[in-house]
Short mmCIF file of C-alpha atoms and ligand atoms in Angstrom, two decimals:
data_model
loop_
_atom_site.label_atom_id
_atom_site.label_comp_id
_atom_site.label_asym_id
_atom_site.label_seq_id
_atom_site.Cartn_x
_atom_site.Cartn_y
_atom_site.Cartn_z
CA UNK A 1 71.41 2.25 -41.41
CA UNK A 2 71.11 -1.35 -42.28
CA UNK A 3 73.13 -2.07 -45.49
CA UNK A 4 70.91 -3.80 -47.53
CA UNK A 5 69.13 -0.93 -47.68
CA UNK A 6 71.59 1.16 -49.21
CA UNK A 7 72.79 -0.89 -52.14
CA UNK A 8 71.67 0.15 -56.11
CA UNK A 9 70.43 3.69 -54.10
CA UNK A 10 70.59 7.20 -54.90
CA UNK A 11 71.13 8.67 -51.14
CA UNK A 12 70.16 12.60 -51.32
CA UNK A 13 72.16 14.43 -48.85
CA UNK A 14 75.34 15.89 -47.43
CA UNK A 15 77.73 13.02 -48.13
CA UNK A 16 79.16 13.71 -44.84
CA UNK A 17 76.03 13.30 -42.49
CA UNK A 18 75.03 10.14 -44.90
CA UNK A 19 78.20 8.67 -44.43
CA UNK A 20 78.22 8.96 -40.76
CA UNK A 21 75.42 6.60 -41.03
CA UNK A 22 76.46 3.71 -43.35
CA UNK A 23 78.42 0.44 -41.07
CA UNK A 24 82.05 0.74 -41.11
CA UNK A 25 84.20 -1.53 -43.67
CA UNK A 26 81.39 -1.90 -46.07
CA UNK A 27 82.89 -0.41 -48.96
CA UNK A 28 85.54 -2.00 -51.54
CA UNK A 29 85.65 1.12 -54.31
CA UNK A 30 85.17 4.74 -54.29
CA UNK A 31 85.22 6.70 -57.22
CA UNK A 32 84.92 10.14 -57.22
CA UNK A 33 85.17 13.71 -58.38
CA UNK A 34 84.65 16.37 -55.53
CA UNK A 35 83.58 20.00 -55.90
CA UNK A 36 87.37 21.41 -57.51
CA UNK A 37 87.77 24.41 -54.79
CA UNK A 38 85.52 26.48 -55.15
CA UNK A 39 85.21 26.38 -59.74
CA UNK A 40 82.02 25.82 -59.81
CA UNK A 41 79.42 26.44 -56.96
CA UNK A 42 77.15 23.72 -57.94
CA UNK A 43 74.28 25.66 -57.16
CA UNK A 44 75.14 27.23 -53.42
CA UNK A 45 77.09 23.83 -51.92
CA UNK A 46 79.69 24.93 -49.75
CA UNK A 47 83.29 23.39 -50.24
CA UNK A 48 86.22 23.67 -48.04
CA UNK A 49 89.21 21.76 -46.40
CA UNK A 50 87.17 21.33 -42.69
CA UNK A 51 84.41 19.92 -45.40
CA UNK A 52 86.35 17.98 -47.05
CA UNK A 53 88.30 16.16 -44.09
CA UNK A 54 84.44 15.12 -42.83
CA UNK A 55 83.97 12.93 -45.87
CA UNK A 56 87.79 11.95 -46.16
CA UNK A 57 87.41 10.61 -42.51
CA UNK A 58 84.25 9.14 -43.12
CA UNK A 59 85.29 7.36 -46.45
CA UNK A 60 88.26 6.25 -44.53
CA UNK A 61 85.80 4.22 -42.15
CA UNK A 62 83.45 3.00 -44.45
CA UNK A 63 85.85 1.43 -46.65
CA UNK A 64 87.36 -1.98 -45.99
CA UNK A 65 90.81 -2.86 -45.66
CA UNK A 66 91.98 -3.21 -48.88
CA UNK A 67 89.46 -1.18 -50.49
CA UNK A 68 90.15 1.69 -53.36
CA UNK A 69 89.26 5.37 -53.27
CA UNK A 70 89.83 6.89 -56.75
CA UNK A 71 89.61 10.78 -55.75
CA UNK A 72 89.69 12.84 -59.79
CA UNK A 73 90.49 16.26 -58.54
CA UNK A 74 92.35 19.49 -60.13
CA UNK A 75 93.35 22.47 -58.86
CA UNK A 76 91.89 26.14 -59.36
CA UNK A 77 94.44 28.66 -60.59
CA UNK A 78 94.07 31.90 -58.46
CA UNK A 79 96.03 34.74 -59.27
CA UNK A 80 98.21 32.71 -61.61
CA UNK A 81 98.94 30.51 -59.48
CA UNK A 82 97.44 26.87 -58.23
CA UNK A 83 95.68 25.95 -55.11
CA UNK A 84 97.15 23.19 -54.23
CA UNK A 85 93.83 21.69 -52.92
CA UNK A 86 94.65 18.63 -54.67
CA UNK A 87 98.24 17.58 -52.96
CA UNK A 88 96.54 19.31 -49.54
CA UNK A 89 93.59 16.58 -49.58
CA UNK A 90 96.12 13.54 -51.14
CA UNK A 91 98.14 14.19 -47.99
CA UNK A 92 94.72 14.02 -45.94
CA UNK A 93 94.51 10.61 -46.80
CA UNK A 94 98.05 9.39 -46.36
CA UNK A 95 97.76 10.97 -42.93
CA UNK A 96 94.23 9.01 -42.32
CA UNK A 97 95.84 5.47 -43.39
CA UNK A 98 95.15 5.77 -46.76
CA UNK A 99 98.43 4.24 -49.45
CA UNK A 100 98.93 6.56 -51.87
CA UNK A 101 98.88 3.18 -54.56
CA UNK A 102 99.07 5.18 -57.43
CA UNK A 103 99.16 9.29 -58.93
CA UNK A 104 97.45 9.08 -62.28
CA UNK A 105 96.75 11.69 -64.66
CA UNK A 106 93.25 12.11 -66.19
CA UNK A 107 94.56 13.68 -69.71
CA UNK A 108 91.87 15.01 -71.55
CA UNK A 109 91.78 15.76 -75.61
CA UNK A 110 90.56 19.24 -75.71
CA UNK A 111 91.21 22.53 -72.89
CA UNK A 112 88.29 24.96 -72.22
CA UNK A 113 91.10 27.85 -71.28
CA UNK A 114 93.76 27.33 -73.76
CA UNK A 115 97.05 28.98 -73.31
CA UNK A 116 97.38 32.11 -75.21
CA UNK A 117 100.76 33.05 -76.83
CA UNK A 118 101.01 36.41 -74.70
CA UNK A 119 100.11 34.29 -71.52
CA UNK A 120 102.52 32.28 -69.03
CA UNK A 121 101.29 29.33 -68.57
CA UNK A 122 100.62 25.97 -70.85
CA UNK A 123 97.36 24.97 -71.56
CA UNK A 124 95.91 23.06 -68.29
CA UNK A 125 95.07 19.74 -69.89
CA UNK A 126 94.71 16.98 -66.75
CA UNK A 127 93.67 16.55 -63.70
CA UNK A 128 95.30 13.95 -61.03
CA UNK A 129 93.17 10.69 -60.16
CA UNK A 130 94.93 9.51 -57.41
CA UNK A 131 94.42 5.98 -56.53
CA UNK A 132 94.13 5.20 -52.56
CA UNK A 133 93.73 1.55 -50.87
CA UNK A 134 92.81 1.25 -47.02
CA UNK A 135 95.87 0.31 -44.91
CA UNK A 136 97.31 -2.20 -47.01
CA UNK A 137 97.82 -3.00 -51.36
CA UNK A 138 94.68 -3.01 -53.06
CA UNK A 139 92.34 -6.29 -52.72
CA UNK A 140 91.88 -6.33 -56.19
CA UNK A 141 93.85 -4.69 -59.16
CA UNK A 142 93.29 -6.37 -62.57
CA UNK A 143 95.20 -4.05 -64.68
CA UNK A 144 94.07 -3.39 -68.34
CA UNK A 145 96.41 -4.31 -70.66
CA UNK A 146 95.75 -2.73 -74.17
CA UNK A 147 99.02 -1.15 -74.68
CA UNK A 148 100.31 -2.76 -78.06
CA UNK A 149 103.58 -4.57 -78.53
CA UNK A 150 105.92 -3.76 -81.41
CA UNK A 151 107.62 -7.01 -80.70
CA UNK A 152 104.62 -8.88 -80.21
CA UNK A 153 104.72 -13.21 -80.83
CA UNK A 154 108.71 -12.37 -81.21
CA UNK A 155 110.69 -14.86 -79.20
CA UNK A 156 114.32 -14.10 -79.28
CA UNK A 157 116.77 -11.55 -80.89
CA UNK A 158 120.00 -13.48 -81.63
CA UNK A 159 120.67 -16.06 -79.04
CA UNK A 160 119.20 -15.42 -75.57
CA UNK A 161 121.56 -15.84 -72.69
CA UNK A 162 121.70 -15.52 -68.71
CA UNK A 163 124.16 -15.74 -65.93
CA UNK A 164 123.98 -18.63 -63.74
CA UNK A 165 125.15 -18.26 -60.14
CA UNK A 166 128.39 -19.25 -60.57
CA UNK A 167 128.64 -15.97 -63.14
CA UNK A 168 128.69 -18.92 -66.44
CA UNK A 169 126.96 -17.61 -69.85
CA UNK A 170 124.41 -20.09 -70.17
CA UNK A 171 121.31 -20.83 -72.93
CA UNK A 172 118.14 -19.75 -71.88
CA UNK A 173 115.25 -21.91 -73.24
CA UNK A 174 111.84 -21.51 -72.72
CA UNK A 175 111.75 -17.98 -73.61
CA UNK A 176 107.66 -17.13 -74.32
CA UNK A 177 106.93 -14.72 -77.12
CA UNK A 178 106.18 -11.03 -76.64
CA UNK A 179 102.63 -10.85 -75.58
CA UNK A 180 100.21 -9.35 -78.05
CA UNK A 181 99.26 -6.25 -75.62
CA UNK A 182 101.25 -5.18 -72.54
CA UNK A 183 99.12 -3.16 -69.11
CA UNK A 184 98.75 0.32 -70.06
CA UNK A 185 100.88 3.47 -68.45
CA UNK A 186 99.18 5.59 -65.68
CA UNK A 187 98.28 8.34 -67.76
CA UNK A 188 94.72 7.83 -69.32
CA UNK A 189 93.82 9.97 -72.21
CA UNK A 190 89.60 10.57 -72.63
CA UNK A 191 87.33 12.60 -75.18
CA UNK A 192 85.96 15.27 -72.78
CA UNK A 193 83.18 16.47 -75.23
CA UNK A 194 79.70 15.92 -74.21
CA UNK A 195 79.07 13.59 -76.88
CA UNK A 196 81.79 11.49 -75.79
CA UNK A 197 81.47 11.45 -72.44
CA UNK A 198 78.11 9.34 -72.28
CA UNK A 199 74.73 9.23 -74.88
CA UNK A 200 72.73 10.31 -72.17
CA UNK A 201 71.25 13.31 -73.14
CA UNK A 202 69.97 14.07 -69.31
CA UNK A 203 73.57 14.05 -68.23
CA UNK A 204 74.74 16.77 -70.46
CA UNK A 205 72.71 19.11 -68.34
CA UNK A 206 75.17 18.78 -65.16
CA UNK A 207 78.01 21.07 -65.68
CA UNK A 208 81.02 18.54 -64.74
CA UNK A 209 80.26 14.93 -65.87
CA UNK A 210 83.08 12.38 -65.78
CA UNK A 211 83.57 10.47 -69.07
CA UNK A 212 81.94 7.02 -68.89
CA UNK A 213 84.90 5.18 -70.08
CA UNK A 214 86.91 6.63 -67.10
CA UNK A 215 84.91 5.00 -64.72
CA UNK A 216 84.34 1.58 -66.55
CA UNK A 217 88.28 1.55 -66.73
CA UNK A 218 89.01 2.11 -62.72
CA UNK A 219 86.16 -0.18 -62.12
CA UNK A 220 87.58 -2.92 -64.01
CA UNK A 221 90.86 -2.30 -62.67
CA UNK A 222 90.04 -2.10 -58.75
CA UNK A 223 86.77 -4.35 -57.93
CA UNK A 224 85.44 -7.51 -59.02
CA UNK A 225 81.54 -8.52 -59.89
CA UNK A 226 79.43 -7.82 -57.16
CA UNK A 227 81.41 -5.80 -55.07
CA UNK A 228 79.88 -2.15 -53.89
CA UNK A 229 80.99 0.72 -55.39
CA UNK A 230 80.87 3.98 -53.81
CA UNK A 231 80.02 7.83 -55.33
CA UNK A 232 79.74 10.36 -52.35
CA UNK A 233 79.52 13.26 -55.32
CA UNK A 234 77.50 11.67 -57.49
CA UNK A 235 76.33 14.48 -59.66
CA UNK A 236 74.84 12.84 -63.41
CA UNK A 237 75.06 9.20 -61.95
CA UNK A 238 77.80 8.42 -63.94
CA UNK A 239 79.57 5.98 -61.53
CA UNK A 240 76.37 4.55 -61.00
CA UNK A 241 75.51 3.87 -64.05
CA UNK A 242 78.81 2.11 -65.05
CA UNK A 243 79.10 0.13 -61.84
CA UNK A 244 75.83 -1.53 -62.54
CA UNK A 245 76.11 -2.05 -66.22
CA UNK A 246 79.45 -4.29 -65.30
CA UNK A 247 77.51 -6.05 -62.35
CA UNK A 248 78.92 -4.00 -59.38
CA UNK A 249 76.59 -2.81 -56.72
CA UNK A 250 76.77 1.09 -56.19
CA UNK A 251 75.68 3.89 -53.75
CA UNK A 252 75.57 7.24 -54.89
CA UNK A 253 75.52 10.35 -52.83
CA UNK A 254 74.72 13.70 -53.90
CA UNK A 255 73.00 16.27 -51.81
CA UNK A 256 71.60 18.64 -54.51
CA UNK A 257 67.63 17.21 -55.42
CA UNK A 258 67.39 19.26 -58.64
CA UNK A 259 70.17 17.43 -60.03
CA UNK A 260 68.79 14.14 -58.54
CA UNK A 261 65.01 14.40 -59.84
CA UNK A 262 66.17 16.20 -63.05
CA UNK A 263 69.13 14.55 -64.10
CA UNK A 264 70.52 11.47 -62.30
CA UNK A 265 66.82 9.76 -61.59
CA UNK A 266 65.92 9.75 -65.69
CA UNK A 267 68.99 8.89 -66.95
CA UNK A 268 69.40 6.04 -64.14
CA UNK A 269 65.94 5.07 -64.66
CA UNK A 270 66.46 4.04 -68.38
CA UNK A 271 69.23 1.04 -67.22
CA UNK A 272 67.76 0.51 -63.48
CA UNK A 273 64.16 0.60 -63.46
CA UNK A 274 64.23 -0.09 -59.95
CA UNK A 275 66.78 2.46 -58.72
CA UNK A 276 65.04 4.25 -55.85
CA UNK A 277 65.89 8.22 -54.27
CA UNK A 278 66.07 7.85 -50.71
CA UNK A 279 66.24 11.24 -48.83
CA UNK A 280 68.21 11.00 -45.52
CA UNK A 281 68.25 13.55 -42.95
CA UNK A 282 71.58 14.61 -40.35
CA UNK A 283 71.02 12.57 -37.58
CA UNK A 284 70.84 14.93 -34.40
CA UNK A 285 73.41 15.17 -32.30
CA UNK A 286 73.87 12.07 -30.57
CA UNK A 287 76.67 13.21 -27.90
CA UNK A 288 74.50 14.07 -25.03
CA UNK A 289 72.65 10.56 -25.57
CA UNK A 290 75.94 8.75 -25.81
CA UNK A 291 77.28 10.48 -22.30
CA UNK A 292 74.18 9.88 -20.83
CA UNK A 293 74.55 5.75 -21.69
CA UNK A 294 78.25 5.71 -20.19
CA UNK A 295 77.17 7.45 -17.17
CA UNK A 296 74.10 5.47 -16.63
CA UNK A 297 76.65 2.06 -17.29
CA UNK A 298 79.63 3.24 -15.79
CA UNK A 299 79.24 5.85 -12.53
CA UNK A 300 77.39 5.70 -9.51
CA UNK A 301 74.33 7.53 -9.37
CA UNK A 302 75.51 10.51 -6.51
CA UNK A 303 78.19 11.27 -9.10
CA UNK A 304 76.26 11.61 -11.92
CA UNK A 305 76.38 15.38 -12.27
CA UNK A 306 79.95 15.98 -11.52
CA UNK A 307 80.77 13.45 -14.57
CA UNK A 308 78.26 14.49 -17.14
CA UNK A 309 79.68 18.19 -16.59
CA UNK A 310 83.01 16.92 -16.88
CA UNK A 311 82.25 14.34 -19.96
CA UNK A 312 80.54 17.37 -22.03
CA UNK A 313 84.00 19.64 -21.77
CA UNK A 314 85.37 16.67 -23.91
CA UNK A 315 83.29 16.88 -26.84
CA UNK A 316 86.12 16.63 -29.13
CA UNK A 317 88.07 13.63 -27.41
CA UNK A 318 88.51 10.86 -30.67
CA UNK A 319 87.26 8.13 -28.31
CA UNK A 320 83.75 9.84 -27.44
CA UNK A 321 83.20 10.68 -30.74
CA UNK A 322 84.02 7.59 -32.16
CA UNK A 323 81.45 6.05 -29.87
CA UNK A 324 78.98 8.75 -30.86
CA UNK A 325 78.93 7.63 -34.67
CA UNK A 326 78.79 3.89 -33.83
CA UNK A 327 76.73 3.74 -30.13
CA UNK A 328 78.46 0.92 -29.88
CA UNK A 329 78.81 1.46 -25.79
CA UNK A 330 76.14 -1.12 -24.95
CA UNK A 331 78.32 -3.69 -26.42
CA UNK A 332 81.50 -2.60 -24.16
CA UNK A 333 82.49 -4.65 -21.20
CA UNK A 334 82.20 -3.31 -17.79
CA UNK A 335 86.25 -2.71 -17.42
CA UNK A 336 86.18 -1.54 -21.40
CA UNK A 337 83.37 1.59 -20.51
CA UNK A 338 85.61 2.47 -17.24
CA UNK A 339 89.04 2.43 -19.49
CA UNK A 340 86.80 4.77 -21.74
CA UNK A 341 85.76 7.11 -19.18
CA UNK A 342 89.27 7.68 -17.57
CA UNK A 343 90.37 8.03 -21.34
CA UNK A 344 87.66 10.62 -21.97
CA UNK A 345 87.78 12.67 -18.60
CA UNK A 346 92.12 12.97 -19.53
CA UNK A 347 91.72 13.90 -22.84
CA UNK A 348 93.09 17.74 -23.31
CA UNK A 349 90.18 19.78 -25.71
C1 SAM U 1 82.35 17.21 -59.81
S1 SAM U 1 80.65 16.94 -59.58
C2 SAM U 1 80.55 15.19 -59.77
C3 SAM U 1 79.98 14.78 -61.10
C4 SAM U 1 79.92 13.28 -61.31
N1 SAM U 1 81.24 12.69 -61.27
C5 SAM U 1 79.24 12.94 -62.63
O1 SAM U 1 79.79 12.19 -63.44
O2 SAM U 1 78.15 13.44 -62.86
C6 SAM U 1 80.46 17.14 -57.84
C7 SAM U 1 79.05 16.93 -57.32
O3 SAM U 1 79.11 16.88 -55.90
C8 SAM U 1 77.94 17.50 -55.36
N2 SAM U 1 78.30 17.90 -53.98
C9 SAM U 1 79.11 18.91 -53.60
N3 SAM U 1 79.26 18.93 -52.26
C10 SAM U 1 78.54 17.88 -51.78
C11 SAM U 1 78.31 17.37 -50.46
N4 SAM U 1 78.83 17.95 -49.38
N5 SAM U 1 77.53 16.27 -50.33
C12 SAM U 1 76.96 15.69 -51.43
N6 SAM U 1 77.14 16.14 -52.69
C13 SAM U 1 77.93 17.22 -52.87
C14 SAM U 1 77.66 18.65 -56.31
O4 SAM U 1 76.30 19.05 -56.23
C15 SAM U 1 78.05 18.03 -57.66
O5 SAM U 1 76.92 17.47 -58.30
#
């Protein structure tokens, strides 16, 4: 899928098979809400961990070294007690490449289930936005600093002092004033009521918006102007809509069309006249094709059956699939496609 054609587009489709068709290291900031187990069934979409380590491996490709993946996810209590999903899929990621950069808590004003005084548990008010870069610190992280100073334009309390090496109580000069604002903490508080969460009335009709402000914040934090932004769930739109109205480029993903034509089209439409709906299909099964190239480049023609036998018992080997997403086999050298092959024909399914 050629890149360009991608950017300011609403993709409609299993973020997983769509994914497996965007370039690899395209992508400097994901951010994203997946299904929360299985709360809400967002009309028939099923959600699980094999599921969710499809996209996770895929976002893990697609993004560039350095890039951010903000995953907002909470848990669903069963029987009293949490999943766990969340930690489950945060560990997913760590074991993918992923830093853990940051654990942040989405605190929100106002509970739908709160705690009743003959209950056991407090009212469940957040949910975790963890904050992942690719292999290595974040490329960009301009943090916000609104967080007030008591002291503020306050220079020294007394006489200011240090140590110097040799252990001396020396003067310190040059001591700047208190700045007026400080960067904020890691918990971030939002309105969670409809009316707060964005003036689009088209939004309010998808059950699990985020709150505008949340995005704008982790954009401004983790990209720059004209990088691409990334929503593989992208429900209402909402990271799209933010990302373009502070001059990112976006991709959104989301595989249900009702909620595309109804509700993320319309309310896109208003800010991005030119925002198009592509519909993108799975791409078959490209394994057989793939085997078919390395034979055809690598073995002599008499044992051409004996290998393509062999090669299709390794369907899960990483190597042959990795080639199967990218074709990139053309491209190999001669002694490159015969280190595959041995690599392939060894691998234990
Ligand atoms: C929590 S909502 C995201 C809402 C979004 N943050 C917003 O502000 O509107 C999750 C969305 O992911 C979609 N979804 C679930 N599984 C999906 C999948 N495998 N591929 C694409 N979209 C999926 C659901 O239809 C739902 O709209």
């Amino acid at each position: 899928m050629d890149i360009t054609n991608i950017e300011n587009s609403l993709l409609q489709g299993e973020s997983a098979d769509v994914l497996k068709q965007f370039p690899e290291n395209i992508i400097d900031c994901t951010i994203t809400s997946p299904p929360y187990d299985n709360l809400r069934n967002y009309k028939d979409c099923e959600w699980n961990f094999e599921k969710f380590k499809e996209i996770a491996d895929e976002l893990y490709r697609v993004t560039k070294k350095g890039g951010v993946v903000v995953w907002v996810v909470g848990d669903a209590v069963i029987k009293g007690s949490e999943s766990g999903s969340s930690f489950k899929q945060a560990l997913y990621f760590i074991e993918l490449g992923f830093r853990l950069h940051d654990t942040m808590i989405f605190e929100k004003n106002t509970s739908s289930f709160p705690a009743s005084r003959k209950g056991n548990r407090y009212t469940q008010i957040f949910e975790y936005m963890f904050v992942f870069s690719k292999d290595t610190k974040p490329n960009t992280a301009t943090l916000i600093c609104d967080k007030a100073n008591k002291w503020a334009g306050h220079t020294n309390w007394g006489k200011n002092t240090h140590r110097n090496k040799a252990g001396d109580l020396i003067e310190t000069k040059d001591i700047k004033p208190v700045p007026d604002f400080s960067p904020r903490n890691n918990i971030w508080t939002y309105q969670v009521n409809n009316k707060f969460n964005t003036n689009d009335k088209e939004a309010h009709k998808h059950p699990a918006i985020f709150p505008e402000k949340l995005v704008k914040d982790h954009i401004l934090s983790w990209t720059k102007e004209g990088d691409l932004v990334l929503d593989p769930f992208a429900g209402s739109g909402t990271t799209l809509k933010v990302s373009d109205s502070l001059k990112r480029k976006f991709v959104g993903i989301e595989r249900n069309g009702d909620y595309n034509k109804e509700i993320a089209l319309p309310r896109l439409k208003k800010y991005i006249p030119t925002i198009e709906l592509k519909i993108i299909e799975k791409v078959p099964e490209v394994i057989e094709e793939v085997i078919q190239e390395i034979i055809q480049n690598v073995v002599e023609e008499q044992e051409e059956e004996e290998y393509t036998e062999e090669l299709l018992k390794k369907k899960k080997c990483p190597e042959l699939k990795q080639i199967c997403k990218s074709k990139k086999i053309k491209c190999y050298s001669r002694k490159r496609k015969n280190e595959l092959i041995k690599l392939i024909l060894n691998h234990k399914n």
